[in-house]
Amino acid sequence: MLKQSRLDFEWVIINDGKDETTRHLIQSTSLPFSHQYLEIDHPVEDFGLCIARNLGIEIASSKYVCYLDDDNSFRPTFVATVLNWIEQYPHSRFILPQQWRRRDVIKNGQIIKQGKPFISPSADATLNALVSQKSLFDSNGFVHRQINSLCWNPHYRVFCDYEFFLQCLGQCNPTQGEDFLIKPEVLINYIQTTDGIIGQSGYGDWANELQQLYENRSAYSMLGEKWANWMPQAIEKYQQKSQVPVPAFKG
């Protein structure tokens, strides 16, 4: 954040779980940009990430917001590039840049297998590919205009990003081509590991959440009738793989 080439932004830090190291870092660092810092108790049942993001949206003062988890980083030109896009495309509501990603396997705190880097989504990704999960939607670095009806659903973990993406599509105007921009420029670094909620999830978790989404597909009727047709086959595949005690991330 301190290396951003433009500093005219607000950083909202939500310390989910009241981590003391995070508190000390923020309190001991002189930040040359506007910021807000809040602490919340880590929820027992619902997904804390979603609760934290909803709180961040609520208190953010900007017309546009974006997200950054604690295992990712913005490249130094992120803010400058995004602000330029907003000026260039004033009708845009949603902007999705690319991520440089790597998936590492961790054991006893050490990397035992370093993944091969890849770029996501691909430069030619389409909204249809993101809906059918042929391309990956991840919210780190995702930018959207403040819209009151958008809310992160804490009942999802593995598919919380995807569910939020579906909500965003429901806010798009089909006649406005600039509503949702997929920009082929890498602005986020993301090293995912086998630690954490997603890294430790199994295929059974994937199947259960996807089944929940499929059963609730009528809530996204604005996407049409066929958008969820890919889900039953994927659910069956995840259910079959769940019989093998291997984390879905590793698989």
mmCIF file of N, CA and C in Angstrom, residues 34-168:
data_model
loop_
_atom_site.group_PDB
_atom_site.id
_atom_site.type_symbol
_atom_site.label_atom_id
_atom_site.label_comp_id
_atom_site.label_asym_id
_atom_site.label_seq_id
_atom_site.Cartn_x
_atom_site.Cartn_y
_atom_site.Cartn_z
ATOM 1 N N SER A 34 -5.518 8.489 3.503
ATOM 2 C CA SER A 34 -6.658 8.366 4.400
ATOM 3 C C SER A 34 -6.894 6.898 4.747
ATOM 4 N N HIS A 35 -7.276 6.637 6.006
ATOM 5 C CA HIS A 35 -7.517 5.254 6.393
ATOM 6 C C HIS A 35 -8.463 5.184 7.580
ATOM 7 N N GLN A 36 -9.126 4.046 7.704
ATOM 8 C CA GLN A 36 -9.966 3.726 8.850
ATOM 9 C C GLN A 36 -9.593 2.325 9.324
ATOM 10 N N TYR A 37 -9.590 2.151 10.656
ATOM 11 C CA TYR A 37 -9.211 0.862 11.227
ATOM 12 C C TYR A 37 -10.279 0.420 12.220
ATOM 13 N N LEU A 38 -10.814 -0.806 12.015
ATOM 14 C CA LEU A 38 -11.808 -1.366 12.927
ATOM 15 C C LEU A 38 -11.444 -2.803 13.271
ATOM 16 N N GLU A 39 -11.840 -3.219 14.466
ATOM 17 C CA GLU A 39 -11.655 -4.594 14.893
ATOM 18 C C GLU A 39 -13.011 -5.238 15.155
ATOM 19 N N ILE A 40 -13.142 -6.506 14.775
ATOM 20 C CA ILE A 40 -14.373 -7.248 15.043
ATOM 21 C C ILE A 40 -14.016 -8.622 15.593
ATOM 22 N N ASP A 41 -14.927 -9.188 16.376
ATOM 23 C CA ASP A 41 -14.749 -10.558 16.843
ATOM 24 C C ASP A 41 -14.916 -11.512 15.669
ATOM 25 N N HIS A 42 -14.124 -12.575 15.682
ATOM 26 C CA HIS A 42 -14.244 -13.561 14.611
ATOM 27 C C HIS A 42 -15.495 -14.406 14.844
ATOM 28 N N PRO A 43 -16.399 -14.472 13.870
ATOM 29 C CA PRO A 43 -17.648 -15.228 14.069
ATOM 30 C C PRO A 43 -17.402 -16.727 14.164
ATOM 31 N N VAL A 44 -18.239 -17.396 14.894
ATOM 32 C CA VAL A 44 -18.099 -18.846 15.080
ATOM 33 C C VAL A 44 -18.654 -19.609 13.883
ATOM 34 N N GLU A 45 -19.802 -19.173 13.367
ATOM 35 C CA GLU A 45 -20.471 -19.919 12.305
ATOM 36 C C GLU A 45 -20.306 -19.264 10.935
ATOM 37 N N ASP A 46 -20.738 -18.020 10.783
ATOM 38 C CA ASP A 46 -20.697 -17.370 9.476
ATOM 39 C C ASP A 46 -19.263 -17.024 9.080
ATOM 40 N N PHE A 47 -19.062 -16.793 7.782
ATOM 41 C CA PHE A 47 -17.731 -16.528 7.230
ATOM 42 C C PHE A 47 -17.308 -15.103 7.563
ATOM 43 N N GLY A 48 -16.254 -14.983 8.369
ATOM 44 C CA GLY A 48 -15.796 -13.675 8.824
ATOM 45 C C GLY A 48 -15.383 -12.747 7.700
ATOM 46 N N LEU A 49 -14.826 -13.289 6.629
ATOM 47 C CA LEU A 49 -14.409 -12.455 5.508
ATOM 48 C C LEU A 49 -15.587 -11.662 4.946
ATOM 49 N N CYS A 50 -16.726 -12.329 4.782
ATOM 50 C CA CYS A 50 -17.907 -11.651 4.236
ATOM 51 C C CYS A 50 -18.414 -10.577 5.188
ATOM 52 N N ILE A 51 -18.432 -10.883 6.481
ATOM 53 C CA ILE A 51 -18.884 -9.911 7.469
ATOM 54 C C ILE A 51 -17.960 -8.700 7.479
ATOM 55 N N ALA A 52 -16.656 -8.943 7.405
ATOM 56 C CA ALA A 52 -15.685 -7.854 7.397
ATOM 57 C C ALA A 52 -15.847 -6.973 6.158
ATOM 58 N N ARG A 53 -16.060 -7.607 5.015
ATOM 59 C CA ARG A 53 -16.213 -6.829 3.784
ATOM 60 C C ARG A 53 -17.488 -5.992 3.806
ATOM 61 N N ASN A 54 -18.567 -6.551 4.340
ATOM 62 C CA ASN A 54 -19.806 -5.767 4.435
ATOM 63 C C ASN A 54 -19.613 -4.554 5.320
ATOM 64 N N LEU A 55 -18.886 -4.722 6.413
ATOM 65 C CA LEU A 55 -18.608 -3.595 7.294
ATOM 66 C C LEU A 55 -17.734 -2.566 6.585
ATOM 67 N N GLY A 56 -16.754 -3.043 5.836
ATOM 68 C CA GLY A 56 -15.885 -2.126 5.095
ATOM 69 C C GLY A 56 -16.650 -1.314 4.075
ATOM 70 N N ILE A 57 -17.561 -1.956 3.344
ATOM 71 C CA ILE A 57 -18.397 -1.237 2.381
ATOM 72 C C ILE A 57 -19.223 -0.173 3.083
ATOM 73 N N GLU A 58 -19.744 -0.526 4.242
ATOM 74 C CA GLU A 58 -20.635 0.378 4.975
ATOM 75 C C GLU A 58 -19.939 1.660 5.407
ATOM 76 N N ILE A 59 -18.685 1.568 5.806
ATOM 77 C CA ILE A 59 -17.994 2.748 6.332
ATOM 78 C C ILE A 59 -17.124 3.447 5.294
ATOM 79 N N ALA A 60 -16.891 2.809 4.142
ATOM 80 C CA ALA A 60 -16.053 3.432 3.111
ATOM 81 C C ALA A 60 -16.702 4.711 2.602
ATOM 82 N N SER A 61 -15.894 5.709 2.360
ATOM 83 C CA SER A 61 -16.420 7.014 1.959
ATOM 84 C C SER A 61 -16.349 7.251 0.455
ATOM 85 N N SER A 62 -15.695 6.373 -0.283
ATOM 86 C CA SER A 62 -15.498 6.576 -1.707
ATOM 87 C C SER A 62 -16.690 6.085 -2.525
ATOM 88 N N LYS A 63 -16.799 6.601 -3.736
ATOM 89 C CA LYS A 63 -17.853 6.170 -4.653
ATOM 90 C C LYS A 63 -17.573 4.771 -5.177
ATOM 91 N N TYR A 64 -16.301 4.394 -5.247
ATOM 92 C CA TYR A 64 -15.898 3.062 -5.684
ATOM 93 C C TYR A 64 -15.145 2.361 -4.561
ATOM 94 N N VAL A 65 -15.280 1.036 -4.498
ATOM 95 C CA VAL A 65 -14.553 0.239 -3.513
ATOM 96 C C VAL A 65 -13.896 -0.948 -4.210
ATOM 97 N N CYS A 66 -12.860 -1.488 -3.569
ATOM 98 C CA CYS A 66 -12.240 -2.727 -4.038
ATOM 99 C C CYS A 66 -11.766 -3.496 -2.821
ATOM 100 N N TYR A 67 -11.228 -4.694 -3.039
ATOM 101 C CA TYR A 67 -10.928 -5.605 -1.934
ATOM 102 C C TYR A 67 -9.499 -6.125 -2.023
ATOM 103 N N LEU A 68 -8.942 -6.404 -0.838
ATOM 104 C CA LEU A 68 -7.614 -6.998 -0.761
ATOM 105 C C LEU A 68 -7.528 -7.830 0.508
ATOM 106 N N ASP A 69 -7.372 -9.140 0.349
ATOM 107 C CA ASP A 69 -7.199 -10.021 1.502
ATOM 108 C C ASP A 69 -5.764 -9.938 2.005
ATOM 109 N N ASP A 70 -5.537 -10.507 3.194
ATOM 110 C CA ASP A 70 -4.222 -10.354 3.813
ATOM 111 C C ASP A 70 -3.137 -11.247 3.208
ATOM 112 N N ASP A 71 -3.484 -12.096 2.253
ATOM 113 C CA ASP A 71 -2.457 -12.912 1.603
ATOM 114 C C ASP A 71 -2.188 -12.453 0.171
ATOM 115 N N ASN A 72 -2.562 -11.219 -0.133
ATOM 116 C CA ASN A 72 -2.379 -10.676 -1.476
ATOM 117 C C ASN A 72 -1.757 -9.288 -1.406
ATOM 118 N N SER A 73 -1.358 -8.769 -2.559
ATOM 119 C CA SER A 73 -0.814 -7.403 -2.599
ATOM 120 C C SER A 73 -1.158 -6.743 -3.929
ATOM 121 N N PHE A 74 -1.290 -5.419 -3.866
ATOM 122 C CA PHE A 74 -1.473 -4.620 -5.070
ATOM 123 C C PHE A 74 -0.109 -4.290 -5.655
ATOM 124 N N ARG A 75 -0.009 -4.296 -6.961
ATOM 125 C CA ARG A 75 1.198 -3.785 -7.599
ATOM 126 C C ARG A 75 1.204 -2.257 -7.483
ATOM 127 N N PRO A 76 2.375 -1.619 -7.530
ATOM 128 C CA PRO A 76 2.465 -0.183 -7.243
ATOM 129 C C PRO A 76 1.592 0.716 -8.109
ATOM 130 N N THR A 77 1.207 0.259 -9.293
ATOM 131 C CA THR A 77 0.395 1.094 -10.185
ATOM 132 C C THR A 77 -1.094 0.809 -10.057
ATOM 133 N N PHE A 78 -1.501 -0.016 -9.082
ATOM 134 C CA PHE A 78 -2.908 -0.421 -8.991
ATOM 135 C C PHE A 78 -3.842 0.782 -8.895
ATOM 136 N N VAL A 79 -3.655 1.616 -7.891
ATOM 137 C CA VAL A 79 -4.577 2.740 -7.673
ATOM 138 C C VAL A 79 -4.578 3.669 -8.877
ATOM 139 N N ALA A 80 -3.401 4.027 -9.384
ATOM 140 C CA ALA A 80 -3.319 4.947 -10.521
ATOM 141 C C ALA A 80 -4.030 4.378 -11.746
ATOM 142 N N THR A 81 -3.830 3.095 -12.013
ATOM 143 C CA THR A 81 -4.439 2.471 -13.184
ATOM 144 C C THR A 81 -5.954 2.409 -13.047
ATOM 145 N N VAL A 82 -6.444 2.010 -11.866
ATOM 146 C CA VAL A 82 -7.885 1.911 -11.650
ATOM 147 C C VAL A 82 -8.548 3.271 -11.762
ATOM 148 N N LEU A 83 -7.946 4.296 -11.173
ATOM 149 C CA LEU A 83 -8.526 5.636 -11.270
ATOM 150 C C LEU A 83 -8.557 6.117 -12.716
ATOM 151 N N ASN A 84 -7.547 5.752 -13.484
ATOM 152 C CA ASN A 84 -7.537 6.100 -14.903
ATOM 153 C C ASN A 84 -8.664 5.392 -15.648
ATOM 154 N N TRP A 85 -8.891 4.120 -15.318
ATOM 155 C CA TRP A 85 -9.993 3.381 -15.950
ATOM 156 C C TRP A 85 -11.336 4.011 -15.612
ATOM 157 N N ILE A 86 -11.510 4.398 -14.370
ATOM 158 C CA ILE A 86 -12.774 5.013 -13.956
ATOM 159 C C ILE A 86 -13.019 6.312 -14.714
ATOM 160 N N GLU A 87 -11.956 7.089 -14.913
ATOM 161 C CA GLU A 87 -12.086 8.323 -15.684
ATOM 162 C C GLU A 87 -12.340 8.039 -17.156
ATOM 163 N N GLN A 88 -11.728 6.969 -17.660
ATOM 164 C CA GLN A 88 -11.856 6.614 -19.073
ATOM 165 C C GLN A 88 -13.209 5.989 -19.392
ATOM 166 N N TYR A 89 -13.756 5.251 -18.415
ATOM 167 C CA TYR A 89 -15.041 4.569 -18.598
ATOM 168 C C TYR A 89 -16.007 5.017 -17.502
ATOM 169 N N PRO A 90 -16.533 6.219 -17.597
ATOM 170 C CA PRO A 90 -17.365 6.772 -16.510
ATOM 171 C C PRO A 90 -18.667 6.012 -16.273
ATOM 172 N N HIS A 91 -19.101 5.197 -17.226
ATOM 173 C CA HIS A 91 -20.347 4.448 -17.046
ATOM 174 C C HIS A 91 -20.114 3.078 -16.391
ATOM 175 N N SER A 92 -18.859 2.726 -16.190
ATOM 176 C CA SER A 92 -18.573 1.399 -15.647
ATOM 177 C C SER A 92 -19.004 1.291 -14.186
ATOM 178 N N ARG A 93 -19.577 0.146 -13.851
ATOM 179 C CA ARG A 93 -19.930 -0.159 -12.469
ATOM 180 C C ARG A 93 -18.980 -1.180 -11.864
ATOM 181 N N PHE A 94 -18.405 -2.034 -12.711
ATOM 182 C CA PHE A 94 -17.569 -3.125 -12.229
ATOM 183 C C PHE A 94 -16.326 -3.232 -13.109
ATOM 184 N N ILE A 95 -15.168 -3.390 -12.472
ATOM 185 C CA ILE A 95 -13.910 -3.520 -13.203
ATOM 186 C C ILE A 95 -13.118 -4.675 -12.603
ATOM 187 N N LEU A 96 -12.741 -5.634 -13.443
ATOM 188 C CA LEU A 96 -12.001 -6.814 -12.996
ATOM 189 C C LEU A 96 -10.634 -6.848 -13.685
ATOM 190 N N PRO A 97 -9.552 -6.514 -12.976
ATOM 191 C CA PRO A 97 -8.208 -6.653 -13.551
ATOM 192 C C PRO A 97 -7.714 -8.085 -13.412
ATOM 193 N N GLN A 98 -6.531 -8.349 -13.926
ATOM 194 C CA GLN A 98 -5.955 -9.685 -13.849
ATOM 195 C C GLN A 98 -5.084 -9.831 -12.598
ATOM 196 N N GLN A 99 -4.894 -11.088 -12.191
ATOM 197 C CA GLN A 99 -4.038 -11.420 -11.059
ATOM 198 C C GLN A 99 -2.887 -12.316 -11.511
ATOM 199 N N TRP A 100 -1.720 -12.080 -10.928
ATOM 200 C CA TRP A 100 -0.628 -13.042 -11.000
ATOM 201 C C TRP A 100 -0.809 -13.974 -9.823
ATOM 202 N N ARG A 101 -0.969 -15.292 -10.094
ATOM 203 C CA ARG A 101 -1.315 -16.227 -9.028
ATOM 204 C C ARG A 101 -0.340 -17.397 -8.966
ATOM 205 N N ARG A 102 -0.249 -17.937 -7.751
ATOM 206 C CA ARG A 102 0.523 -19.160 -7.535
ATOM 207 C C ARG A 102 -0.129 -19.916 -6.389
ATOM 208 N N ARG A 103 -0.125 -21.242 -6.467
ATOM 209 C CA ARG A 103 -0.738 -22.067 -5.428
ATOM 210 C C ARG A 103 0.331 -22.958 -4.808
ATOM 211 N N ASP A 104 0.642 -22.729 -3.540
ATOM 212 C CA ASP A 104 1.680 -23.468 -2.843
ATOM 213 C C ASP A 104 1.075 -24.428 -1.824
ATOM 214 N N VAL A 105 1.719 -25.577 -1.673
ATOM 215 C CA VAL A 105 1.318 -26.550 -0.666
ATOM 216 C C VAL A 105 2.190 -26.345 0.566
ATOM 217 N N ILE A 106 1.544 -26.155 1.724
ATOM 218 C CA ILE A 106 2.240 -25.872 2.973
ATOM 219 C C ILE A 106 2.111 -27.061 3.924
ATOM 220 N N LYS A 107 3.206 -27.417 4.590
ATOM 221 C CA LYS A 107 3.191 -28.440 5.621
ATOM 222 C C LYS A 107 4.095 -28.008 6.758
ATOM 223 N N ASN A 108 3.529 -27.974 7.973
ATOM 224 C CA ASN A 108 4.280 -27.535 9.159
ATOM 225 C C ASN A 108 4.899 -26.160 8.962
ATOM 226 N N GLY A 109 4.159 -25.287 8.300
ATOM 227 C CA GLY A 109 4.620 -23.921 8.103
ATOM 228 C C GLY A 109 5.639 -23.729 7.008
ATOM 229 N N GLN A 110 5.983 -24.795 6.278
ATOM 230 C CA GLN A 110 6.983 -24.715 5.225
ATOM 231 C C GLN A 110 6.367 -25.060 3.867
ATOM 232 N N ILE A 111 6.869 -24.405 2.813
ATOM 233 C CA ILE A 111 6.416 -24.710 1.455
ATOM 234 C C ILE A 111 7.072 -26.014 1.007
ATOM 235 N N ILE A 112 6.269 -27.039 0.765
ATOM 236 C CA ILE A 112 6.808 -28.312 0.290
ATOM 237 C C ILE A 112 6.595 -28.484 -1.211
ATOM 238 N N LYS A 113 5.729 -27.663 -1.776
ATOM 239 C CA LYS A 113 5.529 -27.691 -3.222
ATOM 240 C C LYS A 113 5.101 -26.302 -3.683
ATOM 241 N N GLN A 114 5.917 -25.717 -4.537
ATOM 242 C CA GLN A 114 5.603 -24.390 -5.061
ATOM 243 C C GLN A 114 4.901 -24.529 -6.404
ATOM 244 N N GLY A 115 3.740 -23.908 -6.505
ATOM 245 C CA GLY A 115 2.957 -24.016 -7.719
ATOM 246 C C GLY A 115 3.531 -23.224 -8.881
ATOM 247 N N LYS A 116 3.057 -23.551 -10.057
ATOM 248 C CA LYS A 116 3.469 -22.831 -11.261
ATOM 249 C C LYS A 116 2.633 -21.561 -11.390
ATOM 250 N N PRO A 117 3.260 -20.401 -11.557
ATOM 251 C CA PRO A 117 2.506 -19.149 -11.676
ATOM 252 C C PRO A 117 1.588 -19.149 -12.899
ATOM 253 N N PHE A 118 0.453 -18.486 -12.759
ATOM 254 C CA PHE A 118 -0.461 -18.340 -13.881
ATOM 255 C C PHE A 118 -1.192 -17.013 -13.742
ATOM 256 N N ILE A 119 -1.774 -16.547 -14.829
ATOM 257 C CA ILE A 119 -2.515 -15.293 -14.856
ATOM 258 C C ILE A 119 -3.998 -15.602 -14.913
ATOM 259 N N SER A 120 -4.785 -14.922 -14.073
ATOM 260 C CA SER A 120 -6.228 -15.161 -14.023
ATOM 261 C C SER A 120 -6.971 -13.844 -13.803
ATOM 262 N N PRO A 121 -8.095 -13.637 -14.515
ATOM 263 C CA PRO A 121 -8.584 -14.471 -15.617
ATOM 264 C C PRO A 121 -7.734 -14.267 -16.865
ATOM 265 N N SER A 122 -7.948 -15.084 -17.870
ATOM 266 C CA SER A 122 -7.190 -14.946 -19.110
ATOM 267 C C SER A 122 -7.578 -13.651 -19.810
ATOM 268 N N ALA A 123 -6.712 -13.210 -20.712
ATOM 269 C CA ALA A 123 -6.935 -11.940 -21.395
ATOM 270 C C ALA A 123 -8.203 -11.944 -22.237
ATOM 271 N N ASP A 124 -8.624 -13.129 -22.685
ATOM 272 C CA ASP A 124 -9.818 -13.222 -23.531
ATOM 273 C C ASP A 124 -11.043 -13.715 -22.762
ATOM 274 N N ALA A 125 -11.003 -13.657 -21.432
ATOM 275 C CA ALA A 125 -12.128 -14.134 -20.618
ATOM 276 C C ALA A 125 -13.377 -13.316 -20.898
ATOM 277 N N THR A 126 -14.535 -13.979 -20.835
ATOM 278 C CA THR A 126 -15.822 -13.337 -21.043
ATOM 279 C C THR A 126 -16.680 -13.509 -19.796
ATOM 280 N N LEU A 127 -17.758 -12.752 -19.704
ATOM 281 C CA LEU A 127 -18.681 -12.901 -18.591
ATOM 282 C C LEU A 127 -19.307 -14.294 -18.587
ATOM 283 N N ASN A 128 -19.618 -14.821 -19.767
ATOM 284 C CA ASN A 128 -20.187 -16.166 -19.845
ATOM 285 C C ASN A 128 -19.219 -17.213 -19.305
ATOM 286 N N ALA A 129 -17.919 -17.032 -19.583
ATOM 287 C CA ALA A 129 -16.921 -17.966 -19.077
ATOM 288 C C ALA A 129 -16.810 -17.874 -17.557
ATOM 289 N N LEU A 130 -16.965 -16.678 -17.012
ATOM 290 C CA LEU A 130 -16.923 -16.512 -15.558
ATOM 291 C C LEU A 130 -18.163 -17.116 -14.899
ATOM 292 N N VAL A 131 -19.318 -16.975 -15.540
ATOM 293 C CA VAL A 131 -20.555 -17.536 -14.995
ATOM 294 C C VAL A 131 -20.474 -19.064 -14.940
ATOM 295 N N SER A 132 -19.935 -19.670 -15.975
ATOM 296 C CA SER A 132 -19.846 -21.129 -16.038
ATOM 297 C C SER A 132 -18.584 -21.660 -15.365
ATOM 298 N N GLN A 133 -17.791 -20.772 -14.778
ATOM 299 C CA GLN A 133 -16.548 -21.089 -14.079
ATOM 300 C C GLN A 133 -15.502 -21.752 -14.980
ATOM 301 N N LYS A 134 -15.588 -21.465 -16.265
ATOM 302 C CA LYS A 134 -14.505 -21.844 -17.158
ATOM 303 C C LYS A 134 -13.344 -20.882 -16.983
ATOM 304 N N SER A 135 -13.634 -19.679 -16.465
ATOM 305 C CA SER A 135 -12.637 -18.717 -16.019
ATOM 306 C C SER A 135 -12.943 -18.392 -14.567
ATOM 307 N N LEU A 136 -11.896 -18.041 -13.822
ATOM 308 C CA LEU A 136 -12.038 -17.827 -12.382
ATOM 309 C C LEU A 136 -12.308 -16.361 -12.055
ATOM 310 N N PHE A 137 -13.363 -16.126 -11.264
ATOM 311 C CA PHE A 137 -13.595 -14.801 -10.699
ATOM 312 C C PHE A 137 -13.080 -14.799 -9.272
ATOM 313 N N ASP A 138 -12.145 -13.903 -8.983
ATOM 314 C CA ASP A 138 -11.659 -13.711 -7.620
ATOM 315 C C ASP A 138 -11.761 -12.230 -7.302
ATOM 316 N N SER A 139 -12.180 -11.915 -6.094
ATOM 317 C CA SER A 139 -12.532 -10.533 -5.763
ATOM 318 C C SER A 139 -11.350 -9.666 -5.358
ATOM 319 N N ASN A 140 -10.170 -10.218 -5.185
ATOM 320 C CA ASN A 140 -9.032 -9.392 -4.825
ATOM 321 C C ASN A 140 -8.659 -8.477 -5.984
ATOM 322 N N GLY A 141 -8.767 -7.180 -5.740
ATOM 323 C CA GLY A 141 -8.536 -6.200 -6.786
ATOM 324 C C GLY A 141 -9.770 -5.858 -7.588
ATOM 325 N N PHE A 142 -10.873 -6.570 -7.339
ATOM 326 C CA PHE A 142 -12.127 -6.290 -8.041
ATOM 327 C C PHE A 142 -12.678 -4.943 -7.566
ATOM 328 N N VAL A 143 -13.054 -4.103 -8.516
ATOM 329 C CA VAL A 143 -13.509 -2.744 -8.222
ATOM 330 C C VAL A 143 -14.976 -2.619 -8.608
ATOM 331 N N HIS A 144 -15.766 -2.022 -7.729
ATOM 332 C CA HIS A 144 -17.162 -1.776 -8.094
ATOM 333 C C HIS A 144 -17.664 -0.481 -7.484
ATOM 334 N N ARG A 145 -18.641 0.087 -8.146
ATOM 335 C CA ARG A 145 -19.281 1.284 -7.635
ATOM 336 C C ARG A 145 -20.116 0.925 -6.406
ATOM 337 N N GLN A 146 -20.232 1.845 -5.481
ATOM 338 C CA GLN A 146 -21.058 1.615 -4.301
ATOM 339 C C GLN A 146 -22.521 1.439 -4.727
ATOM 340 N N ILE A 147 -23.074 0.265 -4.441
ATOM 341 C CA ILE A 147 -24.462 -0.055 -4.765
ATOM 342 C C ILE A 147 -25.095 -0.648 -3.511
ATOM 343 N N ASN A 148 -26.152 -0.024 -3.021
ATOM 344 C CA ASN A 148 -26.717 -0.397 -1.723
ATOM 345 C C ASN A 148 -27.156 -1.851 -1.643
ATOM 346 N N SER A 149 -27.634 -2.405 -2.744
ATOM 347 C CA SER A 149 -28.186 -3.757 -2.695
ATOM 348 C C SER A 149 -27.121 -4.846 -2.684
ATOM 349 N N LEU A 150 -25.868 -4.503 -2.974
ATOM 350 C CA LEU A 150 -24.805 -5.504 -2.971
ATOM 351 C C LEU A 150 -24.387 -5.826 -1.541
ATOM 352 N N CYS A 151 -24.299 -7.124 -1.238
ATOM 353 C CA CYS A 151 -23.963 -7.539 0.118
ATOM 354 C C CYS A 151 -23.297 -8.913 0.066
ATOM 355 N N TRP A 152 -22.166 -9.056 0.738
ATOM 356 C CA TRP A 152 -21.486 -10.345 0.783
ATOM 357 C C TRP A 152 -22.271 -11.314 1.649
ATOM 358 N N ASN A 153 -22.479 -12.527 1.138
ATOM 359 C CA ASN A 153 -23.302 -13.525 1.813
ATOM 360 C C ASN A 153 -22.423 -14.393 2.720
ATOM 361 N N PRO A 154 -22.516 -14.234 4.049
ATOM 362 C CA PRO A 154 -21.635 -14.975 4.973
ATOM 363 C C PRO A 154 -21.964 -16.452 5.095
ATOM 364 N N HIS A 155 -23.002 -16.929 4.399
ATOM 365 C CA HIS A 155 -23.334 -18.347 4.428
ATOM 366 C C HIS A 155 -22.527 -19.142 3.404
ATOM 367 N N TYR A 156 -21.741 -18.432 2.581
ATOM 368 C CA TYR A 156 -20.860 -19.097 1.618
ATOM 369 C C TYR A 156 -19.408 -18.837 2.004
ATOM 370 N N ARG A 157 -18.575 -19.817 1.765
ATOM 371 C CA ARG A 157 -17.145 -19.688 2.003
ATOM 372 C C ARG A 157 -16.378 -19.919 0.697
ATOM 373 N N VAL A 158 -16.389 -21.171 0.235
ATOM 374 C CA VAL A 158 -15.677 -21.519 -0.997
ATOM 375 C C VAL A 158 -16.208 -20.720 -2.182
ATOM 376 N N PHE A 159 -17.539 -20.542 -2.246
ATOM 377 C CA PHE A 159 -18.155 -19.876 -3.385
ATOM 378 C C PHE A 159 -18.649 -18.473 -3.051
ATOM 379 N N CYS A 160 -18.086 -17.842 -2.025
ATOM 380 C CA CYS A 160 -18.574 -16.501 -1.662
ATOM 381 C C CYS A 160 -18.244 -15.477 -2.746
ATOM 382 N N ASP A 161 -17.061 -15.587 -3.355
ATOM 383 C CA ASP A 161 -16.709 -14.659 -4.437
ATOM 384 C C ASP A 161 -17.654 -14.840 -5.623
ATOM 385 N N TYR A 162 -17.898 -16.097 -5.980
ATOM 386 C CA TYR A 162 -18.751 -16.382 -7.125
ATOM 387 C C TYR A 162 -20.172 -15.887 -6.882
ATOM 388 N N GLU A 163 -20.695 -16.082 -5.666
ATOM 389 C CA GLU A 163 -22.042 -15.627 -5.352
ATOM 390 C C GLU A 163 -22.130 -14.107 -5.435
ATOM 391 N N PHE A 164 -21.091 -13.414 -4.987
ATOM 392 C CA PHE A 164 -21.082 -11.955 -5.079
ATOM 393 C C PHE A 164 -21.011 -11.509 -6.540
ATOM 394 N N PHE A 165 -20.242 -12.238 -7.342
ATOM 395 C CA PHE A 165 -20.162 -11.956 -8.776
ATOM 396 C C PHE A 165 -21.534 -12.059 -9.424
ATOM 397 N N LEU A 166 -22.318 -13.076 -9.043
ATOM 398 C CA LEU A 166 -23.666 -13.218 -9.586
ATOM 399 C C LEU A 166 -24.531 -12.011 -9.212
ATOM 400 N N GLN A 167 -24.412 -11.541 -7.981
ATOM 401 C CA GLN A 167 -25.143 -10.346 -7.575
ATOM 402 C C GLN A 167 -24.757 -9.148 -8.443
ATOM 403 N N CYS A 168 -23.474 -9.017 -8.715
ATOM 404 C CA CYS A 168 -22.997 -7.895 -9.531
ATOM 405 C C CYS A 168 -23.574 -7.952 -10.942
#
